[in-house]
mmCIF file of C-alpha atoms in Angstrom:
data_model
loop_
_atom_site.group_PDB
_atom_site.id
_atom_site.type_symbol
_atom_site.label_atom_id
_atom_site.label_comp_id
_atom_site.label_asym_id
_atom_site.label_seq_id
_atom_site.Cartn_x
_atom_site.Cartn_y
_atom_site.Cartn_z
ATOM 1 C CA MET A 214 8.061 -5.524 18.420
ATOM 2 C CA ASN A 215 4.707 -5.081 20.180
ATOM 3 C CA PHE A 216 1.630 -3.616 18.507
ATOM 4 C CA VAL A 217 -1.261 -1.367 19.449
ATOM 5 C CA THR A 218 -4.699 -2.298 18.138
ATOM 6 C CA ILE A 219 -7.796 -0.100 18.137
ATOM 7 C CA SER A 220 -11.111 -1.962 17.920
ATOM 8 C CA VAL A 221 -13.838 0.263 16.476
ATOM 9 C CA LYS A 222 -17.546 -0.517 16.439
ATOM 10 C CA CYS A 223 -19.313 1.585 13.821
ATOM 11 C CA SER A 224 -21.471 1.562 10.699
ATOM 12 C CA THR A 225 -20.017 0.732 7.287
ATOM 13 C CA ASP A 226 -20.448 4.362 6.210
ATOM 14 C CA LEU A 227 -18.257 5.601 9.047
ATOM 15 C CA SER A 228 -15.696 2.833 8.727
ATOM 16 C CA ASP A 229 -14.007 4.144 5.571
ATOM 17 C CA ALA A 230 -13.666 7.663 6.947
ATOM 18 C CA ILE A 231 -12.181 6.532 10.275
ATOM 19 C CA VAL A 232 -9.792 4.095 8.595
ATOM 20 C CA ALA A 233 -8.534 6.913 6.354
ATOM 21 C CA GLU A 234 -7.799 9.166 9.321
ATOM 22 C CA LEU A 235 -6.085 6.409 11.316
ATOM 23 C CA PHE A 236 -4.014 5.544 8.257
ATOM 24 C CA GLU A 237 -2.822 9.160 8.134
ATOM 25 C CA ILE A 238 -1.452 8.943 11.696
ATOM 26 C CA GLY A 239 0.465 5.718 11.297
ATOM 27 C CA PHE A 240 -1.945 2.774 11.463
ATOM 28 C CA ASP A 241 -0.938 0.442 8.651
ATOM 29 C CA SER A 242 -2.997 -2.725 9.063
ATOM 30 C CA PHE A 243 -6.771 -3.011 9.098
ATOM 31 C CA GLN A 244 -9.196 -5.892 9.390
ATOM 32 C CA GLU A 245 -12.876 -5.314 8.620
ATOM 33 C CA PHE A 246 -15.850 -6.910 10.367
ATOM 34 C CA ASP A 247 -19.605 -6.642 9.926
ATOM 35 C CA ASP A 248 -19.879 -4.230 12.863
ATOM 36 C CA GLY A 249 -16.633 -2.258 12.454
ATOM 37 C CA PHE A 250 -12.912 -2.910 12.126
ATOM 38 C CA GLU A 251 -9.582 -3.240 13.903
ATOM 39 C CA GLY A 252 -6.592 -1.055 13.081
ATOM 40 C CA SER A 253 -3.042 -1.792 14.210
ATOM 41 C CA CYS A 254 0.376 -0.171 14.199
ATOM 42 C CA GLY A 255 3.736 -0.703 15.820
ATOM 43 C CA GLU A 256 3.974 0.431 19.433
ATOM 44 C CA ALA A 257 6.649 2.992 18.537
ATOM 45 C CA ALA A 258 4.410 4.544 15.873
ATOM 46 C CA PHE A 259 1.331 4.832 18.109
ATOM 47 C CA LYS A 260 0.185 8.426 18.757
ATOM 48 C CA GLU A 261 -2.384 8.034 21.516
ATOM 49 C CA VAL A 262 -3.506 11.684 21.694
ATOM 50 C CA GLU A 263 -3.938 11.942 17.922
ATOM 51 C CA ALA A 264 -5.802 8.626 17.788
ATOM 52 C CA GLU A 265 -8.218 9.689 20.504
ATOM 53 C CA GLU A 266 -8.773 13.034 18.757
ATOM 54 C CA VAL A 267 -9.701 11.198 15.581
ATOM 55 C CA LEU A 268 -12.166 8.931 17.343
ATOM 56 C CA LYS A 269 -13.749 11.793 19.301
ATOM 57 C CA ARG A 270 -14.812 13.263 15.962
ATOM 58 C CA TYR A 271 -17.041 10.209 15.479
ATOM 59 C CA PRO A 272 -19.341 10.038 18.520
ATOM 60 C CA ALA A 273 -21.459 7.346 16.865
ATOM 61 C CA ALA A 274 -18.479 4.976 17.027
ATOM 62 C CA THR A 275 -17.227 3.127 20.097
ATOM 63 C CA PHE A 276 -13.667 1.987 20.496
ATOM 64 C CA SER A 277 -11.148 0.251 22.713
ATOM 65 C CA ILE A 278 -7.348 0.281 22.625
ATOM 66 C CA LYS A 279 -5.127 -2.654 23.538
ATOM 67 C CA GLU A 280 -1.462 -3.572 23.331
ATOM 68 C CA GLN A 281 -0.477 -6.994 22.074
ATOM 69 C CA GLU A 282 2.687 -8.941 21.480
ATOM 70 C CA ARG A 283 3.838 -10.060 18.078
ATOM 71 C CA ILE A 284 1.907 -13.202 17.206
ATOM 72 C CA ASN A 285 1.517 -15.568 14.279
ATOM 73 C CA TRP A 286 -0.492 -13.342 11.985
ATOM 74 C CA ASN A 287 -0.560 -15.948 9.212
ATOM 75 C CA GLU A 288 -2.907 -18.004 11.385
ATOM 76 C CA GLU A 289 -5.069 -14.971 12.156
ATOM 77 C CA TRP A 290 -5.313 -13.922 8.521
ATOM 78 C CA GLU A 291 -6.143 -17.461 7.429
ATOM 79 C CA LYS A 292 -9.397 -17.195 9.364
ATOM 80 C CA ASN A 293 -10.583 -14.122 7.438
ATOM 81 C CA TYR A 294 -8.475 -13.610 4.316
ATOM 82 C CA ASP A 295 -10.292 -14.280 1.035
ATOM 83 C CA PRO A 296 -8.567 -14.284 -2.370
ATOM 84 C CA ILE A 297 -8.932 -11.218 -4.581
ATOM 85 C CA ILE A 298 -9.600 -11.126 -8.327
ATOM 86 C CA ILE A 299 -8.586 -7.937 -10.144
ATOM 87 C CA ASP A 300 -10.022 -7.178 -13.600
ATOM 88 C CA ASN A 301 -10.480 -10.925 -14.171
ATOM 89 C CA ARG A 302 -6.732 -11.096 -14.851
ATOM 90 C CA CYS A 303 -4.971 -11.164 -11.482
ATOM 91 C CA HIS A 304 -5.545 -13.622 -8.630
ATOM 92 C CA VAL A 305 -4.120 -12.509 -5.275
ATOM 93 C CA ARG A 306 -4.186 -15.336 -2.761
ATOM 94 C CA ALA A 307 -2.528 -16.781 0.313
ATOM 95 C CA THR A 308 -0.785 -20.153 0.446
ATOM 96 C CA PHE A 309 -3.909 -21.835 1.822
ATOM 97 C CA HIS A 310 -5.908 -20.921 -1.331
ATOM 98 C CA LYS A 311 -5.765 -23.050 -4.478
ATOM 99 C CA ALA A 312 -4.124 -21.685 -7.613
ATOM 100 C CA ASN A 313 -6.335 -21.002 -10.642
ATOM 101 C CA PRO A 314 -4.603 -21.194 -14.043
ATOM 102 C CA VAL A 315 -7.306 -19.136 -15.758
ATOM 103 C CA PHE A 316 -5.709 -15.869 -14.568
ATOM 104 C CA ASP A 317 -2.773 -14.104 -16.223
ATOM 105 C CA TYR A 318 -1.147 -13.331 -12.888
ATOM 106 C CA ASP A 319 -1.092 -15.448 -9.742
ATOM 107 C CA ILE A 320 0.321 -13.580 -6.734
ATOM 108 C CA LEU A 321 0.901 -15.230 -3.362
ATOM 109 C CA VAL A 322 0.724 -12.918 -0.369
ATOM 110 C CA ASN A 323 0.832 -13.842 3.306
ATOM 111 C CA PRO A 324 0.154 -10.359 4.656
ATOM 112 C CA LYS A 325 0.962 -10.651 8.369
ATOM 113 C CA MET A 326 0.687 -7.064 9.662
ATOM 114 C CA SER A 327 1.783 -5.362 6.440
ATOM 115 C CA PHE A 328 -0.482 -3.168 4.320
ATOM 116 C CA GLY A 329 -1.219 -4.282 0.761
ATOM 117 C CA THR A 330 -3.196 -7.391 -0.097
ATOM 118 C CA GLY A 331 -5.400 -6.199 -2.939
ATOM 119 C CA HIS A 332 -8.388 -5.906 -0.601
ATOM 120 C CA HIS A 333 -7.894 -2.179 -0.130
ATOM 121 C CA ALA A 334 -9.062 0.074 -2.966
ATOM 122 C CA THR A 335 -5.649 1.728 -3.305
ATOM 123 C CA THR A 336 -3.735 -1.524 -3.814
ATOM 124 C CA TYR A 337 -6.467 -2.791 -6.135
ATOM 125 C CA GLN A 338 -6.171 0.300 -8.345
ATOM 126 C CA MET A 339 -2.384 0.135 -8.437
ATOM 127 C CA LEU A 340 -2.390 -3.514 -9.525
ATOM 128 C CA SER A 341 -5.076 -2.823 -12.110
ATOM 129 C CA TYR A 342 -3.062 0.011 -13.629
ATOM 130 C CA GLN A 343 0.185 -1.960 -13.553
ATOM 131 C CA MET A 344 -1.383 -4.695 -15.674
ATOM 132 C CA ASN A 345 -1.812 -2.157 -18.497
ATOM 133 C CA LEU A 346 1.529 -0.370 -18.050
ATOM 134 C CA ASP A 347 4.612 -1.461 -19.990
ATOM 135 C CA HIS A 348 7.178 -2.791 -17.486
ATOM 136 C CA GLN A 349 9.235 -4.813 -19.968
ATOM 137 C CA GLY A 350 12.931 -4.111 -19.431
ATOM 138 C CA LYS A 351 12.132 -1.196 -17.087
ATOM 139 C CA LYS A 352 13.753 -0.171 -13.804
ATOM 140 C CA VAL A 353 11.061 0.029 -11.104
ATOM 141 C CA LEU A 354 11.057 1.412 -7.555
ATOM 142 C CA ASP A 355 8.312 0.504 -5.041
ATOM 143 C CA VAL A 356 8.350 3.012 -2.164
ATOM 144 C CA GLY A 357 6.665 1.903 1.071
ATOM 145 C CA CYS A 358 6.368 -1.628 -0.274
ATOM 146 C CA GLY A 359 4.382 -3.137 2.637
ATOM 147 C CA THR A 360 3.754 -6.730 1.577
ATOM 148 C CA GLY A 361 5.801 -6.255 -1.605
ATOM 149 C CA ILE A 362 2.788 -6.995 -3.789
ATOM 150 C CA LEU A 363 3.346 -4.120 -6.239
ATOM 151 C CA ALA A 364 7.021 -4.993 -6.624
ATOM 152 C CA ILE A 365 5.971 -8.587 -7.309
ATOM 153 C CA MET A 366 3.605 -7.426 -10.051
ATOM 154 C CA ALA A 367 6.390 -5.296 -11.564
ATOM 155 C CA ALA A 368 8.666 -8.348 -11.693
ATOM 156 C CA LYS A 369 5.921 -10.507 -13.203
ATOM 157 C CA ARG A 370 5.299 -7.813 -15.824
ATOM 158 C CA GLY A 371 8.896 -8.117 -17.031
ATOM 159 C CA ALA A 372 10.783 -5.329 -15.251
ATOM 160 C CA SER A 373 14.542 -5.762 -15.616
ATOM 161 C CA GLN A 374 15.318 -4.299 -12.195
ATOM 162 C CA VAL A 375 13.015 -3.876 -9.186
ATOM 163 C CA MET A 376 13.904 -2.124 -5.943
ATOM 164 C CA ALA A 377 11.512 -2.116 -2.958
ATOM 165 C CA THR A 378 11.874 0.027 0.170
ATOM 166 C CA ASP A 379 10.096 0.461 3.489
ATOM 167 C CA ILE A 380 10.924 1.952 6.876
ATOM 168 C CA ASP A 381 9.230 -0.806 8.886
ATOM 169 C CA ASP A 382 11.064 -3.977 9.941
ATOM 170 C CA TRP A 383 7.914 -6.056 9.688
ATOM 171 C CA CYS A 384 7.256 -4.895 6.107
ATOM 172 C CA ILE A 385 10.815 -5.725 5.080
ATOM 173 C CA GLU A 386 10.489 -9.182 6.622
ATOM 174 C CA ASN A 387 7.068 -9.761 5.072
ATOM 175 C CA SER A 388 8.124 -8.533 1.618
ATOM 176 C CA ALA A 389 11.127 -10.852 1.639
ATOM 177 C CA GLU A 390 8.864 -13.786 2.524
ATOM 178 C CA ASN A 391 6.392 -12.916 -0.230
ATOM 179 C CA PHE A 392 9.152 -12.546 -2.835
ATOM 180 C CA THR A 393 10.264 -16.081 -1.961
ATOM 181 C CA LEU A 394 6.689 -17.403 -2.122
ATOM 182 C CA ASN A 395 6.422 -16.033 -5.657
ATOM 183 C CA GLU A 396 9.846 -17.415 -6.612
ATOM 184 C CA ILE A 397 11.200 -13.943 -7.310
ATOM 185 C CA ASN A 398 14.745 -13.685 -6.021
ATOM 186 C CA ASP A 399 16.203 -10.626 -7.713
ATOM 187 C CA ILE A 400 14.215 -7.769 -6.120
ATOM 188 C CA GLN A 401 16.538 -5.472 -4.191
ATOM 189 C CA LEU A 402 14.921 -4.907 -0.778
ATOM 190 C CA ILE A 403 16.139 -1.943 1.266
ATOM 191 C CA LYS A 404 15.048 -0.621 4.655
ATOM 192 C CA GLY A 405 15.027 3.165 4.854
ATOM 193 C CA GLU A 406 13.552 6.466 3.714
ATOM 194 C CA ILE A 407 13.770 7.194 0.015
ATOM 195 C CA GLY A 408 16.076 10.133 0.678
ATOM 196 C CA SER A 409 18.713 7.812 2.133
ATOM 197 C CA ILE A 410 18.754 5.502 -0.892
ATOM 198 C CA GLU A 411 21.344 5.878 -3.633
ATOM 199 C CA LYS A 412 19.936 7.786 -6.580
ATOM 200 C CA VAL A 413 19.102 5.582 -9.560
ATOM 201 C CA ASP A 414 17.206 6.680 -12.640
ATOM 202 C CA PHE A 415 13.964 4.714 -12.657
ATOM 203 C CA ASP A 416 11.497 4.229 -15.493
ATOM 204 C CA ILE A 417 8.603 3.611 -13.084
ATOM 205 C CA ILE A 418 8.169 4.645 -9.450
ATOM 206 C CA ILE A 419 5.273 3.289 -7.375
ATOM 207 C CA ALA A 420 4.218 4.822 -4.053
ATOM 208 C CA ASN A 421 1.085 3.645 -2.246
ATOM 209 C CA ILE A 422 1.478 5.394 1.118
ATOM 210 C CA ASN A 423 -0.649 8.361 2.257
ATOM 211 C CA LYS A 424 -1.179 11.944 1.201
ATOM 212 C CA ASN A 425 1.160 13.593 3.709
ATOM 213 C CA VAL A 426 4.101 11.336 2.925
ATOM 214 C CA LEU A 427 3.493 11.628 -0.809
ATOM 215 C CA MET A 428 3.394 15.420 -0.621
ATOM 216 C CA ASP A 429 6.714 15.420 1.263
ATOM 217 C CA GLN A 430 8.396 12.978 -1.098
ATOM 218 C CA ILE A 431 7.223 14.010 -4.576
ATOM 219 C CA ARG A 432 10.426 15.998 -5.046
ATOM 220 C CA GLU A 433 12.436 12.833 -4.337
ATOM 221 C CA TYR A 434 10.339 10.771 -6.740
ATOM 222 C CA SER A 435 10.764 13.299 -9.537
ATOM 223 C CA SER A 436 14.533 13.497 -9.029
ATOM 224 C CA ARG A 437 14.806 9.717 -9.484
ATOM 225 C CA LEU A 438 12.482 9.439 -12.492
ATOM 226 C CA ILE A 439 13.813 9.423 -16.064
ATOM 227 C CA GLU A 440 12.383 11.723 -18.723
ATOM 228 C CA ASN A 441 9.046 10.297 -19.864
ATOM 229 C CA GLY A 442 9.076 7.986 -16.832
ATOM 230 C CA VAL A 443 5.863 7.133 -14.972
ATOM 231 C CA LEU A 444 5.011 7.798 -11.326
ATOM 232 C CA LEU A 445 2.049 5.955 -9.763
ATOM 233 C CA LEU A 446 0.636 7.410 -6.547
ATOM 234 C CA SER A 447 -2.125 6.132 -4.283
ATOM 235 C CA GLY A 448 -3.134 6.063 -0.637
ATOM 236 C CA PHE A 449 -5.353 9.163 -0.705
ATOM 237 C CA TYR A 450 -8.911 10.256 -1.376
ATOM 238 C CA LYS A 451 -10.249 11.746 -4.597
ATOM 239 C CA ASP A 452 -10.593 15.087 -2.804
ATOM 240 C CA ASP A 453 -6.801 15.128 -2.339
ATOM 241 C CA ILE A 454 -6.001 14.922 -6.059
ATOM 242 C CA SER A 455 -5.806 18.686 -6.624
ATOM 243 C CA ASP A 456 -3.228 19.161 -3.846
ATOM 244 C CA LEU A 457 -1.068 16.339 -5.164
ATOM 245 C CA LEU A 458 -1.272 17.624 -8.736
ATOM 246 C CA GLU A 459 -0.266 21.116 -7.631
ATOM 247 C CA GLU A 460 2.769 19.753 -5.786
ATOM 248 C CA SER A 461 3.629 17.457 -8.687
ATOM 249 C CA LYS A 462 3.546 20.331 -11.169
ATOM 250 C CA MET A 463 6.169 22.166 -9.102
ATOM 251 C CA HIS A 464 8.544 19.266 -9.720
ATOM 252 C CA GLY A 465 8.008 18.840 -13.442
ATOM 253 C CA LEU A 466 5.345 16.132 -13.315
ATOM 254 C CA VAL A 467 2.084 16.145 -15.273
ATOM 255 C CA LYS A 468 -1.026 14.004 -14.968
ATOM 256 C CA GLN A 469 -1.383 11.103 -17.329
ATOM 257 C CA SER A 470 -4.553 9.627 -15.837
ATOM 258 C CA GLU A 471 -6.481 9.057 -12.623
ATOM 259 C CA THR A 472 -8.754 6.354 -11.237
ATOM 260 C CA GLU A 473 -11.147 6.107 -8.298
ATOM 261 C CA LYS A 474 -12.570 3.232 -6.256
ATOM 262 C CA ASP A 475 -14.646 3.585 -3.091
ATOM 263 C CA ARG A 476 -13.608 7.256 -2.797
ATOM 264 C CA TRP A 477 -9.905 6.280 -2.848
ATOM 265 C CA ALA A 478 -7.885 7.562 -5.795
ATOM 266 C CA MET A 479 -4.799 6.795 -7.856
ATOM 267 C CA LEU A 480 -2.746 9.139 -10.026
ATOM 268 C CA ALA A 481 -0.484 8.253 -12.924
ATOM 269 C CA LEU A 482 1.996 11.048 -13.629
ATOM 270 C CA THR A 483 4.754 11.418 -16.182
ATOM 271 C CA LYS A 484 7.909 13.516 -16.420
ATOM 272 C CA PRO A 485 8.048 15.059 -19.895
ATOM 273 C CA LYS A 486 11.201 16.456 -21.425
ATOM 274 C CA PRO A 487 11.745 20.092 -20.406
#
């Protein structure tokens, strides 16, 4: 599968806003630089008109678009990928970083083109919340798993059953590789939309995607969540919380808590008994 990459030259202030809009239209991998960033997506997912409309809204930014063949992204990431420390408890690293036994959780991730390394504020918040959420003996579903990092944390936290899904071939391949790197062999990995997956009652559902997809799928999440189960949502801005809470309320979900980092937000919802 070939990829389309947009190189954007802009200030740090503009970078977050443009990344958010590109993420909404299908770009799922971003690499930051001092003078801007690069965003990539699969060729089939590329919406040229929508991408150009986004970038036209930011005249202070300059950009170029290029197509590229699938390459060895491990080598590319090795040049720029630094380990991440979350709440002084979790160490997210690639295979070329040394392990550090001081941390409670050591997660190996070779991200390739998949989204979810701990660098982004949404993944960071999800991992942080997971470390304080009881997973012991729970059934967990990770929707839009990307690198599989959240499913890996669920397994390390003692979940009895973990299922991870994504619609992208590359994410499925990358998640499988990362599960092996972390010596976790019992995560059920499925390619497909959540609506096509057999209904199982889950104790915890995790979805770090984007606002539009979350809004469309909240009904599905609620239908698969047990009473008093927990739904974790991220991939959206703080300004989007009210819309997501309104939609969640329609499907029997209530807010348990929320967090924010760099304007990105996370919601923890629960499904109380009727």
